[in-house]
mmCIF file of C-alpha atoms in Angstrom:
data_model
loop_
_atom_site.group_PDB
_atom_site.id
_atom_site.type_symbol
_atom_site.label_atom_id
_atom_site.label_comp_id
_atom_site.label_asym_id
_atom_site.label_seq_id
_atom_site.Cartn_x
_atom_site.Cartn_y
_atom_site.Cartn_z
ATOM 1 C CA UNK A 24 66.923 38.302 243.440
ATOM 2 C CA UNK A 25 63.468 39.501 243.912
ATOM 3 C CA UNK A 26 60.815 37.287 241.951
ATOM 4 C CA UNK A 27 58.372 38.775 239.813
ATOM 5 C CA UNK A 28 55.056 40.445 240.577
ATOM 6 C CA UNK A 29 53.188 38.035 238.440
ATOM 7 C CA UNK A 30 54.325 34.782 240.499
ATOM 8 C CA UNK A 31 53.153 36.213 243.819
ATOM 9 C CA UNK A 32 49.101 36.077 242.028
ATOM 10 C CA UNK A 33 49.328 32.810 241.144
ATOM 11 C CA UNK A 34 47.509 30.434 243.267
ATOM 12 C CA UNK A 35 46.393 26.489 242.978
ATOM 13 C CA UNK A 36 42.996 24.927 243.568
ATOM 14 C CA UNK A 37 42.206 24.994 247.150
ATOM 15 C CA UNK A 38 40.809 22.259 249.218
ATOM 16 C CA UNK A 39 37.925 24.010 250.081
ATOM 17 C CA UNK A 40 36.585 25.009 246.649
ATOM 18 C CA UNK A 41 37.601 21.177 246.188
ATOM 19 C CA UNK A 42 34.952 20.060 248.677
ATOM 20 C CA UNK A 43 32.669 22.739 247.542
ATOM 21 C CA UNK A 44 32.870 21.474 243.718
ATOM 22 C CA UNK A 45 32.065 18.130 245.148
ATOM 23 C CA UNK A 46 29.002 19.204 247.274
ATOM 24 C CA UNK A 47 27.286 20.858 244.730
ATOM 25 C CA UNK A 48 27.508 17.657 241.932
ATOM 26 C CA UNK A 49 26.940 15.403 244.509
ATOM 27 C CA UNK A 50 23.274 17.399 245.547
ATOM 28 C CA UNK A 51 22.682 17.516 241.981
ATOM 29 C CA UNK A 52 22.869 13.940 241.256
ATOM 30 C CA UNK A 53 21.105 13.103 244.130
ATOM 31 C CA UNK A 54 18.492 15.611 242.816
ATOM 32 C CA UNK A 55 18.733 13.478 239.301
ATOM 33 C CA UNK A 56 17.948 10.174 240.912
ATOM 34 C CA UNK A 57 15.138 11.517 242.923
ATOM 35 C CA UNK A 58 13.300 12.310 239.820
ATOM 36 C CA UNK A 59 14.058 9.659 238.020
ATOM 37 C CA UNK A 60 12.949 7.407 240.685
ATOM 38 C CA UNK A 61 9.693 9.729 240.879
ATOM 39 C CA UNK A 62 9.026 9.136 237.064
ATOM 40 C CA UNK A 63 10.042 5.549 237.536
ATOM 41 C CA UNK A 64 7.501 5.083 239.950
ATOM 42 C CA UNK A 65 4.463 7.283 238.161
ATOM 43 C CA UNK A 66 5.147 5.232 235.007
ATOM 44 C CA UNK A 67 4.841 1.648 236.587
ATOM 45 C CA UNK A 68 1.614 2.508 238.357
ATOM 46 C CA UNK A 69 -0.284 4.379 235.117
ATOM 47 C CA UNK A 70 0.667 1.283 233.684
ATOM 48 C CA UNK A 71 -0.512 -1.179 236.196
ATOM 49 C CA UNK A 72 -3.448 0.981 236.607
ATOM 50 C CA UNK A 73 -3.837 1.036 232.388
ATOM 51 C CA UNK A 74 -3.402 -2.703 232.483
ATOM 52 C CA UNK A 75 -6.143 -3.648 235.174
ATOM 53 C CA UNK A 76 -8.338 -1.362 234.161
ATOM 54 C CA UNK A 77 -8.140 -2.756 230.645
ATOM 55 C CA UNK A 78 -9.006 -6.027 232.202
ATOM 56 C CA UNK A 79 -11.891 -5.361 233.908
ATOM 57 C CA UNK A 80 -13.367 -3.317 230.903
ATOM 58 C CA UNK A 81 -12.657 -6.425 228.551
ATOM 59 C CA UNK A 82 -14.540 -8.835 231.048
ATOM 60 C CA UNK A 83 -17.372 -6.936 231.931
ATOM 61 C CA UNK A 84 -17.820 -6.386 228.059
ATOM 62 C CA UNK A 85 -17.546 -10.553 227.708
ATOM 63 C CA UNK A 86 -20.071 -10.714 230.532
ATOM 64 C CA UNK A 87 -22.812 -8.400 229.159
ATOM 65 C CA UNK A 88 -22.219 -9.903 225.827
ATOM 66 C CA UNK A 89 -22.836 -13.574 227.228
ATOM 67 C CA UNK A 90 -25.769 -11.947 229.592
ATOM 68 C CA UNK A 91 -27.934 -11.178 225.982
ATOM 69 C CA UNK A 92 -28.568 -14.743 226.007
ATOM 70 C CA UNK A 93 -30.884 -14.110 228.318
ATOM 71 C CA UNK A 94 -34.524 -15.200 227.294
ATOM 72 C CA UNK A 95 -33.561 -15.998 223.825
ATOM 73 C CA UNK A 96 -36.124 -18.858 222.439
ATOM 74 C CA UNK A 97 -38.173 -18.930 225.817
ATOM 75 C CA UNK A 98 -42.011 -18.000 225.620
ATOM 76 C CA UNK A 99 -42.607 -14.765 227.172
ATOM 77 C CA UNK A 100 -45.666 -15.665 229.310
ATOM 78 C CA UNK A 101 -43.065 -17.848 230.905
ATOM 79 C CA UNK A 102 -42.714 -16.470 234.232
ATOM 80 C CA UNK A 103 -39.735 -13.936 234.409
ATOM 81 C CA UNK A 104 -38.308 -15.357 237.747
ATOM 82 C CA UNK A 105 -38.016 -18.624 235.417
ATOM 83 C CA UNK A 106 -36.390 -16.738 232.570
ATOM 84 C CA UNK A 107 -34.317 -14.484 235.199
ATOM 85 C CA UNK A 108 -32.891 -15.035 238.882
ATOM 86 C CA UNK A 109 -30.664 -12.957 241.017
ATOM 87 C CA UNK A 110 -29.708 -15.031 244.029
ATOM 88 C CA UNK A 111 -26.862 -14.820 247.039
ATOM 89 C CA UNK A 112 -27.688 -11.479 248.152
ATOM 90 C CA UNK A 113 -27.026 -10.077 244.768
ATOM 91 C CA UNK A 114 -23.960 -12.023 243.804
ATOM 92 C CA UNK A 115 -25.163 -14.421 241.465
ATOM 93 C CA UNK A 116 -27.104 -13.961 237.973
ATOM 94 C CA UNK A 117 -29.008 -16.992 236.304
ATOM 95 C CA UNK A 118 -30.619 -16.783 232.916
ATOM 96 C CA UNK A 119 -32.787 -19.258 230.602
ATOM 97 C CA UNK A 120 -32.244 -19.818 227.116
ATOM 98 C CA UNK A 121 -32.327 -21.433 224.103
ATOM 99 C CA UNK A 122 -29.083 -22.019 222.238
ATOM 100 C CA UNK A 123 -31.243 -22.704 219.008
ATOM 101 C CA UNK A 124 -35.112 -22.725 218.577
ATOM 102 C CA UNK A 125 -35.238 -26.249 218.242
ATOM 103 C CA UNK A 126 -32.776 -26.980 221.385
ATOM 104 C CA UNK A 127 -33.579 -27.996 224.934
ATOM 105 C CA UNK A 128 -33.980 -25.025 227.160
ATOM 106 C CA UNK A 129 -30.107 -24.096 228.894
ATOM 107 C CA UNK A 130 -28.935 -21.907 232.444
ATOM 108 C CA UNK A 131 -25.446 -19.937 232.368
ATOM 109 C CA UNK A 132 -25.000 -17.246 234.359
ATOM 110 C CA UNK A 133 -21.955 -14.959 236.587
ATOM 111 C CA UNK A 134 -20.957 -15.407 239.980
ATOM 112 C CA UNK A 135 -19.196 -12.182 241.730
ATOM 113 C CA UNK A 136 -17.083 -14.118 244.142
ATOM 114 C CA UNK A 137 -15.765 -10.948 246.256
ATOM 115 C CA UNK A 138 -14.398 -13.421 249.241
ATOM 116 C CA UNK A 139 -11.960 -16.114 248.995
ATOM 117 C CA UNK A 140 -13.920 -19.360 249.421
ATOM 118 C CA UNK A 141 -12.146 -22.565 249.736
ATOM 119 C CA UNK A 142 -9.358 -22.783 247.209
ATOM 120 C CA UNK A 143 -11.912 -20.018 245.155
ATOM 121 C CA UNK A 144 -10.150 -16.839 244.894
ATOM 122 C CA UNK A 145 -11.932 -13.455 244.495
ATOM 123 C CA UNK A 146 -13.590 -12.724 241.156
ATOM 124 C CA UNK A 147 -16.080 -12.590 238.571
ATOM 125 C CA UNK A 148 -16.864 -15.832 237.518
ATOM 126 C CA UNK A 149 -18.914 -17.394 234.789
ATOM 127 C CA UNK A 150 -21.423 -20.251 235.171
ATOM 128 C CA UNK A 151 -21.170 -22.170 231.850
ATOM 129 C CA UNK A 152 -24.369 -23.419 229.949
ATOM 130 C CA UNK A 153 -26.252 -26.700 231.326
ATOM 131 C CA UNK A 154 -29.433 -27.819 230.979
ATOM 132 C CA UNK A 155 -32.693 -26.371 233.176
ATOM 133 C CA UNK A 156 -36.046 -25.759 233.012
ATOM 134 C CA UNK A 157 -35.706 -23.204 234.940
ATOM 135 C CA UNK A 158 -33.514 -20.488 236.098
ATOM 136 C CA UNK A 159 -34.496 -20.777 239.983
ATOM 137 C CA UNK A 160 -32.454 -23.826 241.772
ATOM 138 C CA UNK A 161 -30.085 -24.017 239.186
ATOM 139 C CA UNK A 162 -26.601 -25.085 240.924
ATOM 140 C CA UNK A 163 -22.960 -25.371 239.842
ATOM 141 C CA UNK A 164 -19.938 -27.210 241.457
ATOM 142 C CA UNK A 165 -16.781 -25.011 242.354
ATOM 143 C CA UNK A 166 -14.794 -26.844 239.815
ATOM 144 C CA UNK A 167 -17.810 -25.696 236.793
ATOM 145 C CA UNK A 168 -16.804 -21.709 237.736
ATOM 146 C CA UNK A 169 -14.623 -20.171 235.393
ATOM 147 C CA UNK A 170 -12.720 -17.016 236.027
ATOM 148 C CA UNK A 171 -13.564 -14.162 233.725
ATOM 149 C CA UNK A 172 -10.540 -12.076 234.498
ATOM 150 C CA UNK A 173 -7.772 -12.256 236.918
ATOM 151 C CA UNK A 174 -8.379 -11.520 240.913
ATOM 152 C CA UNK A 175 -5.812 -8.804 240.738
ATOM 153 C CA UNK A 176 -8.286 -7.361 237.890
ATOM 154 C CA UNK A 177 -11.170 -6.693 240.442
ATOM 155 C CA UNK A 178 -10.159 -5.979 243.645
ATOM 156 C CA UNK A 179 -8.010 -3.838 245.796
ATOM 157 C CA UNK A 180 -4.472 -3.334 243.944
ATOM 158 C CA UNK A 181 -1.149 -3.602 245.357
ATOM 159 C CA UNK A 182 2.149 -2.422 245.775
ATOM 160 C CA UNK A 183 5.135 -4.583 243.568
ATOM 161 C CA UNK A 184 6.080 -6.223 246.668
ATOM 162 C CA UNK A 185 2.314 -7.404 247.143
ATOM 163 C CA UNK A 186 1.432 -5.636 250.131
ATOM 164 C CA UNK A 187 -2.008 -3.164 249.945
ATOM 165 C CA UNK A 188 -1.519 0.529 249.154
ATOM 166 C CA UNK A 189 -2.945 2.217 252.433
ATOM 167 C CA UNK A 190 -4.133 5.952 253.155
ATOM 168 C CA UNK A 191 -3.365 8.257 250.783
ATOM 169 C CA UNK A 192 -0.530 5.931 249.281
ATOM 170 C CA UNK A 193 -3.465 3.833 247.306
ATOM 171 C CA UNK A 194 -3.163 3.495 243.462
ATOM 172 C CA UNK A 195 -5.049 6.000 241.879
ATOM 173 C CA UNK A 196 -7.335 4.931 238.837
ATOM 174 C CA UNK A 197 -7.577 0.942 239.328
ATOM 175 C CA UNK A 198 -11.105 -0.138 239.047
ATOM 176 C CA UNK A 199 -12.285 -2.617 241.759
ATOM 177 C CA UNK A 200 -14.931 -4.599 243.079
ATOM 178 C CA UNK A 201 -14.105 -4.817 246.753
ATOM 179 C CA UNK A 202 -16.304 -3.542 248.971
ATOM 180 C CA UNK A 203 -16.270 -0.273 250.527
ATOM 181 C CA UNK A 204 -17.360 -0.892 254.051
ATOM 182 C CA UNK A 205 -18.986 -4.041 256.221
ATOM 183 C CA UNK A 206 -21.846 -5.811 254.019
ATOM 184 C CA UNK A 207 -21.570 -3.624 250.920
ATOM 185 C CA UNK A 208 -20.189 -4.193 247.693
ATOM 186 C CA UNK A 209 -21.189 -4.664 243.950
ATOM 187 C CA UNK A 210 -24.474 -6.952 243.108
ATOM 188 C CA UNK A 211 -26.779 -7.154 240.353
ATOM 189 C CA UNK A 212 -29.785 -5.563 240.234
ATOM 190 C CA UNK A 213 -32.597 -6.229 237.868
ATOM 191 C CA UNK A 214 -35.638 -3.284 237.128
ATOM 192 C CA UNK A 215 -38.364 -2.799 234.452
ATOM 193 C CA UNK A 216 -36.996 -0.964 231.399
ATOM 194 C CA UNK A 217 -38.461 -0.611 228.338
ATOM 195 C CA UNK A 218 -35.329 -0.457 225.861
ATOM 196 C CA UNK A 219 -33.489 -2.126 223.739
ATOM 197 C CA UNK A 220 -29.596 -2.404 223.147
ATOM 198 C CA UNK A 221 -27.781 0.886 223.113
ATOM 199 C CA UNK A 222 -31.058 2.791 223.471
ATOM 200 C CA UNK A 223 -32.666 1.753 219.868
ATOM 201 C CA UNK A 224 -35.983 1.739 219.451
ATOM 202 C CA UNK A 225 -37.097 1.690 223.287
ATOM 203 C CA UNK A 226 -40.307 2.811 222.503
ATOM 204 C CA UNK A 227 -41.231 -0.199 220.580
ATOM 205 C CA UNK A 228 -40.555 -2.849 223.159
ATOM 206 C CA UNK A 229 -42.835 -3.499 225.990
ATOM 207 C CA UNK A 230 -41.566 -3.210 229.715
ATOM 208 C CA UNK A 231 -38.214 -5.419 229.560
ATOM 209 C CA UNK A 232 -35.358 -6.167 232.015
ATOM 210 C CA UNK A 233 -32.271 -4.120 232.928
ATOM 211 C CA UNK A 234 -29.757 -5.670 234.821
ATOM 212 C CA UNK A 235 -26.874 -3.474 236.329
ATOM 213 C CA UNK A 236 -24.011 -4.581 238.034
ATOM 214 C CA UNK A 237 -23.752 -1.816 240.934
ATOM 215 C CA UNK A 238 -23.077 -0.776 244.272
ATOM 216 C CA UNK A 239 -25.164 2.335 244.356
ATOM 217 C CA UNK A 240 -27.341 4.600 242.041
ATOM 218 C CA UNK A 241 -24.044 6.761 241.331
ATOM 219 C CA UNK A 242 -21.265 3.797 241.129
ATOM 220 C CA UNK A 243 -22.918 1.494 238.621
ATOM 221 C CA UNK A 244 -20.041 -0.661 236.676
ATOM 222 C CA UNK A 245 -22.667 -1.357 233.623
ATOM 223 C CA UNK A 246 -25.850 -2.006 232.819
ATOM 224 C CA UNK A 247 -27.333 -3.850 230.251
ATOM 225 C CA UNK A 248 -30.655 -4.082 228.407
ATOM 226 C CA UNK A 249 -31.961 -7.889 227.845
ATOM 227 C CA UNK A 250 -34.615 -7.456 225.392
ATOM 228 C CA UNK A 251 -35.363 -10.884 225.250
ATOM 229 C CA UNK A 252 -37.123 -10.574 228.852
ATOM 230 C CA UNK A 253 -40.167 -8.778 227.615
ATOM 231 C CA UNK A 254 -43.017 -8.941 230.326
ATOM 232 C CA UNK A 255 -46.395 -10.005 229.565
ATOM 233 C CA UNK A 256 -49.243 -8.882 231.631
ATOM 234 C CA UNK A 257 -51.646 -11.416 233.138
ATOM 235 C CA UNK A 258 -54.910 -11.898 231.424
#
C-alpha cells in the first residue's frame, strides 16, 4: 500500500540547522559578555577616578584652609620671608602665626613629598604647629609629617592588579601630582596680590600674598589669597 502524500513532507530537525541554532546563541552570548565586561570595566574606573579625585579636592581644600593661618597675629613690618617661606625647590611651604593674640608666635606648614624617601611614601604632607620665631630654618622630623590624603590620591593611578596604566590605556580623569617629565612637577609659588578671600574687597587691602600650588601658568591645582601677609613698604 502506497503511503500518503502528506508523510513524504514531513521532515525532522537536521543536524546542520542544529549546529547553526547553536552558532548563532553562542556569538550572541559572547556578544553579551563583551559588553558587560565593557560596562564592568567603564564603571570601576569612573568610580576610582570619582573616588581619587574626591580625595584630592577634600585635601587641597584642608590645606588652603590650614594655609589662612598664615600671618595671623604677626606685625606686618615683620619681614615677609619671616612671616612666609617656600623652600626645597618649591616643595615645602612654612608660615608664622599666632594661634591667639596673646600666644607665642607658631610654624606649620605642607610638604609635597612627590618621591618616596626612606620609609616616606609620596604625598602631600602637613607640618603640624611648633614653636618659631621665624618661618626660615624651621625643621621637622619624618615621624612629625602627617599625610593629608592617601599616595594613591596624588599620583599616577593604577590598574586593579597595581601595575601603571601605560599609553593610551591610562585612566582618564584622575587628578595627580606626579611629574610630567625630568625635574618638573607641582611647587608652590608665592606673588604680590592685592585680594582678599574669594575676591572680596581686593581693592581695600594693600599688596598681599598669593600662594598657588602649580606646575605651570595653565595647570595651577589652587591658589589661595593669605590676607594676613599684607606688605608694608620701607620708610
Amino acid at each position: 500500500m502506497k503511503p500518503p502524500a502528506s508523510l513524504h513532507l514531513q521532515r525532522g530537525q537536521s543536524l546542520v540547522g542544529m549546529m547553526i541554532g547553536l552558532l548563532i546563541s553562542l556569538l550572541t552570548i559572547a556578544a553579551m559578555l563583551v559588553t558587560y565586561r565593557n560596562i564592568i570595566e567603564a564603571t570601576g574606573n569612573a568610580s576610582r577616578s570619582a573616588l581619587r579625585d574626591g580625595q584630592v579636592a577634600s585635601a587641597l581644600l584642608a590645606a588652603q584652609i590650614e594655609m589662612q593661618q598664615a600671618g595671623f597675629g604677626i606685625p606686618a613690618t615683620d619681614t615677609l620671608n619671616s612671616r612666609l617661606r617656600i623652600d626645597e625647590a618649591g616643595r615645602r611651604l612654612v608660615w608664622r602665626f599666632k594661634p591667639a593674640l596673646d600666644q607665642a608666635d607658631q610654624c606649620a606648614g605642607l610638604h609635597l613629598l612627590d618621591q618616596p624617601s626612606g620609609t616616606q611614601r609620596r604625598g602631600l604632607y602637613r607640618l603640624p604647629p611648633r614653636s618659631c620665631t621665624s618661618a626660615a630654618g624651621v625643621t621637622w622630623d619624618a615621624s612629625e609629617m602627617q599625610p593629608i590624603a592617601a599616595d594613591a590620591a596624588f599620583f599616577e593611578p593604577t590598574q586593579k592588579d597595581g601595575s601603571a596604566y601605560a599609553g593610551n590605556d591610562r585612566e582618564v580623569g584622575a587628578l595627580t601630582l606626579a611629574p610630567a617629565g625630568a625635574g618638573s612637577g607641582y611647587r608652590f609659588v608665592a606673588s604680590s596680590a592685592s585680594c582678599m578671600p574669594f575676591q572680596q574687597q581686593d581693592d581695600v587691602l594693600q599688596s598681599g600674598r598669593r600662594v598657588s600650588l602649580r606646575q605651570s601658568s595653565q595647570d595651577v591645582l589652587f591658589s589661595v589669597c593669605l590676607p594676613n601677609l599684607v606688605e608694608v613698604a620701607a620708610p
